[in-house]
Amino acid sequence: MIPARFDYVAPATVEEALAALAEHGDDAKLIAGGQSLLPVLRMRLNAPEMVVDLGRIESLRGVSDDGDAILVGAMTTHAEVGVDPLVAEHAALVAKAITHLADAQVRHRGTFGGALAHADPAGDLGAPVLALGGEFLVAGPGGTRTVAADDFFVDYFTTAVGEDEILTGVRLPKHTGWGAHYEKFVRIAHQWPIVAVAAAVRLDGDTIAEARVGLTNMGSTPLRARAVEEALAGQPATEDAVRRAAELAVEGTNPPSDLNGDADYRRHLAKVLTRRAVLTAAGV
Ligand SMILES: Cc1cc2nc3c(=O)[nH]c(=O)nc-3n(C[C@H](O)[C@H](O)[C@H](O)COP(=O)(O)OP(=O)(O)OC[C@H]3O[C@@H](n4cnc5c(N)ncnc54)[C@H](O)[C@@H]3O)c2cc1C
């Protein structure tokens, strides 16, 4: 289908983009890579009068060192994030997740910020960013504010970013030297996950000193599997210990039922995938 008629601007700065949002209010919509928004417009599920393209704003692109974190610009494509050396060194969990995200075409157009702002509970980036304790930089009329990962995802397709705001980047605290793995369960290649688990593990010898675990598609937002994390801390990195901890993966979840599987099936998957993800991250 052809989208409804809309006007279009492509500002060169965040300030100009914010001004366009302020001028058009509810009638404006940001576009990044367009991989989720364009299908929505074509199906006429949304019909903004003004589309504000972030594609010309150079300051929103790239990955940089930011002290104890790395900063990923919102308009950095999945493909760019996936091969970035800083991401590989300090946030390997994100790089691992991107290898499973969609196909090469989508990865070359879709953006880090666009995917996180879209907040599909089946999206592959939310759980890794949540697990690593990412901090979201949100620019608005009053300046830039920082939103903790725990507060960013509000509900299905809903984040803490207001209608008059722009997600400009995400700070990922450095997890240098941590083992990482993203275990995604799909029926066919390049699909959205039925369930996926993001795990990062810091080993001290043969002991799991710290673990961070995020769940994809086990509720209306990405979730931290905190009970698993607590159960893993201080445990030996063995099959038995990880299996016991992984049984706790369903605590606090509320998985959907759909044609790909009912909630019970997803609960089963969450335990199995958590075990696999943590064991692989720990190198067992
Ligand atoms: C065939 C196909 C398969 C896919 N498979 C997967 C998959 O397996 N896993 C997965 O995770 N994703 C998948 N995706 C989605 C992909 O990750 C998209 O890139 C992503 O959802 C949206 O990113 P985008 O840059 O294209 O954003 P857009 O489509 O341009 O925007 C999406 C939404 O976010 C808003 N937005 C965009 N940028 C900002 C910003 N900086 N600040 C505030 N709001 C903003 C827009 O207004 C819009 O509402 C798939 C997409 C397609 C088309």
Short mmCIF file of C-alpha atoms and ligand atoms in Angstrom, two decimals:
data_model
loop_
_atom_site.label_atom_id
_atom_site.label_comp_id
_atom_site.label_asym_id
_atom_site.label_seq_id
_atom_site.Cartn_x
_atom_site.Cartn_y
_atom_site.Cartn_z
CA MET A 1 0.00 0.00 0.00
CA ILE A 2 1.01 3.59 -0.50
CA PRO A 3 1.32 5.75 2.66
CA ALA A 4 -0.98 8.69 3.22
CA ARG A 5 0.44 12.00 2.02
CA PHE A 6 2.95 13.65 4.39
CA ASP A 7 5.43 16.52 4.38
CA TYR A 8 9.09 15.79 4.96
CA VAL A 9 12.07 17.60 6.49
CA ALA A 10 15.65 16.42 6.93
CA PRO A 11 17.28 18.72 9.47
CA ALA A 12 21.06 18.84 9.90
CA THR A 13 21.12 19.23 13.69
CA VAL A 14 19.34 17.81 16.73
CA GLU A 15 18.17 21.34 17.60
CA GLU A 16 16.50 21.75 14.20
CA ALA A 17 14.87 18.33 14.54
CA LEU A 18 13.55 19.26 18.00
CA ALA A 19 12.20 22.53 16.58
CA ALA A 20 10.35 20.59 13.86
CA LEU A 21 8.83 18.30 16.52
CA ALA A 22 7.82 21.32 18.61
CA GLU A 23 6.22 23.03 15.60
CA HIS A 24 4.16 20.03 14.45
CA GLY A 25 3.39 18.35 17.79
CA ASP A 26 1.35 15.12 17.49
CA ASP A 27 1.31 15.43 13.69
CA ALA A 28 5.07 14.81 13.43
CA LYS A 29 6.95 11.50 13.41
CA LEU A 30 10.70 10.87 13.47
CA ILE A 31 12.18 8.51 10.92
CA ALA A 32 15.57 6.80 11.36
CA GLY A 33 16.26 3.72 9.19
CA GLY A 34 12.57 3.42 8.30
CA GLN A 35 12.62 -0.35 8.69
CA SER A 36 9.76 -0.36 11.19
CA LEU A 37 8.15 3.00 10.48
CA LEU A 38 7.70 2.62 6.72
CA PRO A 39 5.67 -0.60 6.97
CA VAL A 40 3.50 1.15 9.58
CA LEU A 41 2.95 4.10 7.22
CA ARG A 42 2.30 1.87 4.24
CA MET A 43 -0.33 -0.08 6.17
CA ARG A 44 -1.74 3.29 7.25
CA LEU A 45 -1.57 2.32 10.91
CA ASN A 46 -0.12 5.78 11.42
CA ALA A 47 -0.50 8.83 9.19
CA PRO A 48 1.74 11.69 10.38
CA GLU A 49 1.47 14.97 8.52
CA MET A 50 5.20 15.65 8.93
CA VAL A 51 8.04 13.12 8.84
CA VAL A 52 11.29 14.36 10.40
CA ASP A 53 14.25 12.45 8.98
CA LEU A 54 17.25 12.09 11.34
CA GLY A 55 19.46 10.75 8.55
CA ARG A 56 21.41 13.97 7.89
CA ILE A 57 22.40 14.57 11.54
CA GLU A 58 26.04 13.49 11.59
CA SER A 59 26.40 13.98 15.37
CA LEU A 60 24.02 11.03 15.92
CA ARG A 61 26.28 8.57 14.10
CA GLY A 62 29.17 6.46 15.32
CA VAL A 63 30.60 4.77 18.42
CA SER A 64 33.02 6.58 20.73
CA ASP A 65 34.90 6.00 23.97
CA ASP A 66 33.19 7.79 26.87
CA GLY A 67 35.39 6.94 29.85
CA ASP A 68 33.79 4.09 31.79
CA ALA A 69 31.34 3.51 28.93
CA ILE A 70 31.11 3.54 25.17
CA LEU A 71 28.63 5.86 23.49
CA VAL A 72 26.61 4.54 20.56
CA GLY A 73 24.96 7.28 18.49
CA ALA A 74 21.27 6.66 17.84
CA MET A 75 21.68 6.77 14.04
CA THR A 76 24.51 4.23 13.95
CA THR A 77 23.27 1.31 11.85
CA HIS A 78 23.09 -2.23 13.19
CA ALA A 79 25.76 -3.21 10.65
CA GLU A 80 28.12 -0.48 11.90
CA VAL A 81 27.57 -1.37 15.56
CA GLY A 82 28.07 -5.05 14.77
CA VAL A 83 31.60 -4.56 13.43
CA ASP A 84 32.74 -1.74 15.71
CA PRO A 85 35.95 -2.60 17.63
CA LEU A 86 34.90 -0.65 20.77
CA VAL A 87 31.62 -2.59 20.89
CA ALA A 88 33.49 -5.88 20.40
CA GLU A 89 35.90 -5.06 23.22
CA HIS A 90 33.60 -3.47 25.80
CA ALA A 91 30.04 -4.56 24.97
CA ALA A 92 30.47 -7.90 23.19
CA LEU A 93 26.94 -8.90 24.20
CA VAL A 94 25.51 -6.24 21.87
CA ALA A 95 27.72 -7.37 18.98
CA LYS A 96 26.61 -10.97 19.52
CA ALA A 97 22.93 -9.99 19.48
CA ILE A 98 23.35 -8.04 16.24
CA THR A 99 24.65 -11.11 14.43
CA HIS A 100 21.15 -12.54 14.98
CA LEU A 101 19.18 -9.38 14.16
CA ALA A 102 17.20 -9.59 10.89
CA ASP A 103 19.06 -9.89 7.58
CA ALA A 104 21.94 -7.94 6.05
CA GLN A 105 19.65 -5.48 4.24
CA VAL A 106 17.77 -4.54 7.40
CA ARG A 107 21.02 -4.31 9.36
CA HIS A 108 22.40 -1.82 6.84
CA ARG A 109 19.37 0.50 7.09
CA GLY A 110 18.03 -0.05 10.61
CA THR A 111 19.57 1.94 13.44
CA PHE A 112 20.51 1.26 17.05
CA GLY A 113 18.39 4.14 18.32
CA GLY A 114 15.47 3.41 16.00
CA ALA A 115 15.21 -0.19 17.16
CA LEU A 116 15.38 0.76 20.85
CA ALA A 117 12.92 3.66 20.45
CA HIS A 118 10.53 1.35 18.57
CA ALA A 119 10.56 -0.91 21.67
CA ASP A 120 9.17 -4.07 20.12
CA PRO A 121 9.29 -6.61 22.99
CA ALA A 122 10.61 -9.12 20.43
CA GLY A 123 13.40 -6.74 19.36
CA ASP A 124 16.88 -8.15 19.80
CA LEU A 125 18.63 -5.09 21.26
CA GLY A 126 16.57 -4.34 24.36
CA ALA A 127 17.64 -7.34 26.46
CA PRO A 128 21.40 -6.92 25.87
CA VAL A 129 21.27 -3.16 26.51
CA LEU A 130 19.17 -3.73 29.65
CA ALA A 131 21.51 -6.48 30.86
CA LEU A 132 24.55 -4.20 30.45
CA GLY A 133 22.81 -1.36 32.34
CA GLY A 134 22.73 1.03 29.38
CA GLU A 135 21.94 4.71 29.87
CA PHE A 136 19.72 6.41 27.29
CA LEU A 137 20.45 10.01 26.30
CA VAL A 138 17.24 11.83 25.45
CA ALA A 139 17.24 15.36 24.03
CA GLY A 140 14.18 17.56 24.44
CA PRO A 141 13.12 21.19 24.59
CA GLY A 142 14.66 21.54 28.07
CA GLY A 143 18.05 19.97 27.24
CA THR A 144 19.34 16.41 27.44
CA ARG A 145 18.36 13.98 30.20
CA THR A 146 19.66 10.51 30.98
CA VAL A 147 17.24 7.60 31.43
CA ALA A 148 18.45 4.38 33.09
CA ALA A 149 17.78 1.17 31.15
CA ASP A 150 15.44 -0.01 33.93
CA ASP A 151 13.22 3.04 33.31
CA PHE A 152 13.45 3.27 29.52
CA PHE A 153 11.10 0.49 28.39
CA VAL A 154 7.60 1.29 29.64
CA ASP A 155 5.27 -1.11 27.77
CA TYR A 156 4.66 -2.64 24.33
CA PHE A 157 6.17 -0.21 21.78
CA THR A 158 6.35 2.46 24.49
CA THR A 159 9.45 4.08 25.99
CA ALA A 160 10.29 7.00 28.24
CA VAL A 161 11.00 9.16 25.17
CA GLY A 162 8.33 11.87 24.89
CA GLU A 163 6.63 12.99 21.66
CA ASP A 164 8.75 16.15 21.66
CA GLU A 165 12.02 14.32 22.39
CA ILE A 166 14.76 12.48 20.47
CA LEU A 167 16.87 9.54 21.61
CA THR A 168 20.37 10.74 20.69
CA GLY A 169 22.50 7.84 21.93
CA VAL A 170 23.07 5.08 24.44
CA ARG A 171 25.96 4.80 26.91
CA LEU A 172 26.96 1.21 27.45
CA PRO A 173 29.04 0.73 30.61
CA LYS A 174 32.23 -1.12 29.73
CA HIS A 175 32.10 -4.86 30.38
CA THR A 176 35.63 -5.47 29.19
CA GLY A 177 36.74 -9.09 29.47
CA TRP A 178 33.26 -10.43 30.19
CA GLY A 179 32.12 -13.53 28.32
CA ALA A 180 28.94 -12.91 26.35
CA HIS A 181 26.35 -14.83 24.39
CA TYR A 182 22.92 -14.17 22.83
CA GLU A 183 20.82 -17.30 22.44
CA LYS A 184 17.86 -16.71 20.11
CA PHE A 185 15.14 -19.23 19.32
CA VAL A 186 13.38 -18.88 15.97
CA ARG A 187 11.41 -21.17 13.68
CA ILE A 188 13.12 -19.92 10.52
CA ALA A 189 16.24 -17.84 9.89
CA HIS A 190 16.10 -14.03 10.17
CA GLN A 191 12.88 -14.16 12.18
CA TRP A 192 12.03 -12.17 15.27
CA PRO A 193 12.76 -14.29 18.36
CA ILE A 194 10.07 -16.44 19.92
CA VAL A 195 12.25 -16.04 23.02
CA ALA A 196 15.90 -14.99 23.32
CA VAL A 197 18.33 -14.65 26.21
CA ALA A 198 21.28 -12.26 26.52
CA ALA A 199 23.95 -13.29 29.02
CA ALA A 200 27.22 -11.67 30.10
CA VAL A 201 29.45 -13.38 32.65
CA ARG A 202 32.56 -12.25 34.55
CA LEU A 203 34.63 -15.18 35.68
CA ASP A 204 37.09 -15.27 38.55
CA GLY A 205 39.01 -18.44 37.83
CA ASP A 206 36.38 -21.16 37.59
CA THR A 207 33.81 -19.17 39.57
CA ILE A 208 31.09 -16.91 38.19
CA ALA A 209 31.87 -13.64 39.96
CA GLU A 210 29.02 -11.69 38.30
CA ALA A 211 26.36 -12.39 35.70
CA ARG A 212 23.93 -10.21 33.79
CA VAL A 213 20.99 -11.78 32.03
CA GLY A 214 18.29 -10.17 29.88
CA LEU A 215 15.18 -11.80 28.39
CA THR A 216 13.59 -10.99 25.02
CA ASN A 217 9.86 -11.52 24.39
CA MET A 218 9.03 -12.74 27.89
CA GLY A 219 6.76 -9.78 28.66
CA SER A 220 5.66 -6.41 27.30
CA THR A 221 9.22 -5.09 27.61
CA PRO A 222 12.72 -6.61 27.74
CA LEU A 223 13.32 -8.01 31.24
CA ARG A 224 16.31 -8.53 33.56
CA ALA A 225 16.46 -12.07 34.99
CA ARG A 226 17.65 -10.82 38.36
CA ALA A 227 16.86 -14.06 40.22
CA VAL A 228 19.15 -15.90 37.82
CA GLU A 229 21.87 -13.29 38.22
CA GLU A 230 21.74 -13.54 42.02
CA ALA A 231 21.73 -17.34 41.95
CA LEU A 232 24.78 -17.42 39.67
CA ALA A 233 26.98 -15.03 41.64
CA GLY A 234 29.70 -16.94 43.45
CA GLN A 235 28.76 -20.29 41.91
CA PRO A 236 31.19 -22.56 40.08
CA ALA A 237 30.90 -22.31 36.30
CA THR A 238 29.51 -25.81 35.92
CA GLU A 239 26.57 -27.34 34.07
CA ASP A 240 24.82 -28.23 37.33
CA ALA A 241 25.11 -24.81 38.96
CA VAL A 242 24.01 -23.01 35.80
CA ARG A 243 21.09 -25.39 35.25
CA ARG A 244 19.82 -24.71 38.79
CA ALA A 245 20.08 -20.95 38.36
CA ALA A 246 18.44 -21.04 34.91
CA GLU A 247 15.30 -22.60 36.44
CA LEU A 248 14.66 -19.15 37.96
CA ALA A 249 14.52 -17.45 34.55
CA VAL A 250 10.71 -17.27 34.55
CA GLU A 251 10.46 -15.28 37.80
CA GLY A 252 8.70 -11.98 37.17
CA THR A 253 7.94 -12.73 33.52
CA ASN A 254 4.60 -12.50 31.73
CA PRO A 255 5.18 -14.07 28.30
CA PRO A 256 2.65 -13.71 25.47
CA SER A 257 0.82 -16.56 23.74
CA ASP A 258 0.65 -16.43 19.95
CA LEU A 259 0.89 -18.63 16.86
CA ASN A 260 4.60 -19.25 17.54
CA GLY A 261 4.02 -20.66 21.00
CA ASP A 262 1.94 -20.26 24.14
CA ALA A 263 3.12 -18.73 27.40
CA ASP A 264 4.03 -22.12 28.94
CA TYR A 265 6.18 -22.99 25.95
CA ARG A 266 7.96 -19.65 26.25
CA ARG A 267 8.58 -20.27 29.96
CA HIS A 268 10.17 -23.59 29.05
CA LEU A 269 12.28 -21.89 26.38
CA ALA A 270 13.42 -19.17 28.77
CA LYS A 271 14.95 -21.76 31.13
CA VAL A 272 16.61 -23.77 28.36
CA LEU A 273 17.96 -20.71 26.54
CA THR A 274 19.19 -19.12 29.76
CA ARG A 275 21.18 -22.26 30.56
CA ARG A 276 22.67 -22.32 27.07
CA ALA A 277 23.43 -18.60 27.00
CA VAL A 278 25.13 -18.54 30.40
CA LEU A 279 27.15 -21.70 29.75
CA THR A 280 28.38 -20.37 26.40
CA ALA A 281 29.15 -16.95 27.89
CA ALA A 282 31.14 -18.67 30.64
CA GLY A 283 32.97 -20.81 28.08
CA VAL A 284 31.73 -24.08 29.61
C1 LIG B 1 12.16 -7.75 7.49
C2 LIG B 1 12.55 -7.21 8.84
C3 LIG B 1 13.04 -8.07 9.78
C4 LIG B 1 13.42 -7.61 11.03
N1 LIG B 1 13.89 -8.49 11.96
C5 LIG B 1 14.29 -8.04 13.15
C6 LIG B 1 14.82 -8.93 14.12
O1 LIG B 1 14.96 -10.13 13.90
N2 LIG B 1 15.20 -8.42 15.32
C7 LIG B 1 15.08 -7.08 15.61
O2 LIG B 1 15.46 -6.67 16.69
N3 LIG B 1 14.60 -6.23 14.71
C8 LIG B 1 14.19 -6.65 13.49
N4 LIG B 1 13.71 -5.76 12.57
C9 LIG B 1 13.54 -4.33 12.94
C10 LIG B 1 14.85 -3.56 12.78
O3 LIG B 1 15.66 -3.80 13.88
C11 LIG B 1 14.60 -2.06 12.65
O4 LIG B 1 15.79 -1.50 12.30
C12 LIG B 1 14.16 -1.35 13.93
O5 LIG B 1 13.03 -1.91 14.53
C13 LIG B 1 13.78 0.08 13.66
O6 LIG B 1 14.92 0.81 13.41
P1 LIG B 1 14.88 1.95 12.32
O7 LIG B 1 16.16 2.70 12.44
O8 LIG B 1 14.56 1.40 11.00
O9 LIG B 1 13.71 2.91 12.87
P2 LIG B 1 12.44 3.53 12.14
O10 LIG B 1 11.65 2.47 11.48
O11 LIG B 1 12.85 4.70 11.30
O12 LIG B 1 11.66 4.07 13.43
C14 LIG B 1 11.03 3.20 14.32
C15 LIG B 1 10.30 4.00 15.40
O13 LIG B 1 11.24 4.62 16.28
C16 LIG B 1 11.08 6.04 16.26
N5 LIG B 1 12.45 6.57 16.28
C17 LIG B 1 13.44 6.25 15.42
N6 LIG B 1 14.60 6.84 15.80
C18 LIG B 1 14.30 7.56 16.91
C19 LIG B 1 15.11 8.38 17.78
N7 LIG B 1 16.41 8.57 17.58
N8 LIG B 1 14.49 8.97 18.84
C20 LIG B 1 13.16 8.74 19.08
N9 LIG B 1 12.37 7.98 18.29
C21 LIG B 1 12.95 7.39 17.23
C22 LIG B 1 10.31 6.36 14.98
O14 LIG B 1 9.56 7.55 15.09
C23 LIG B 1 9.43 5.13 14.84
O15 LIG B 1 8.30 5.25 15.67
C24 LIG B 1 13.31 -6.22 11.32
C25 LIG B 1 12.82 -5.33 10.36
C26 LIG B 1 12.43 -5.80 9.12
C27 LIG B 1 11.91 -4.85 8.08
#
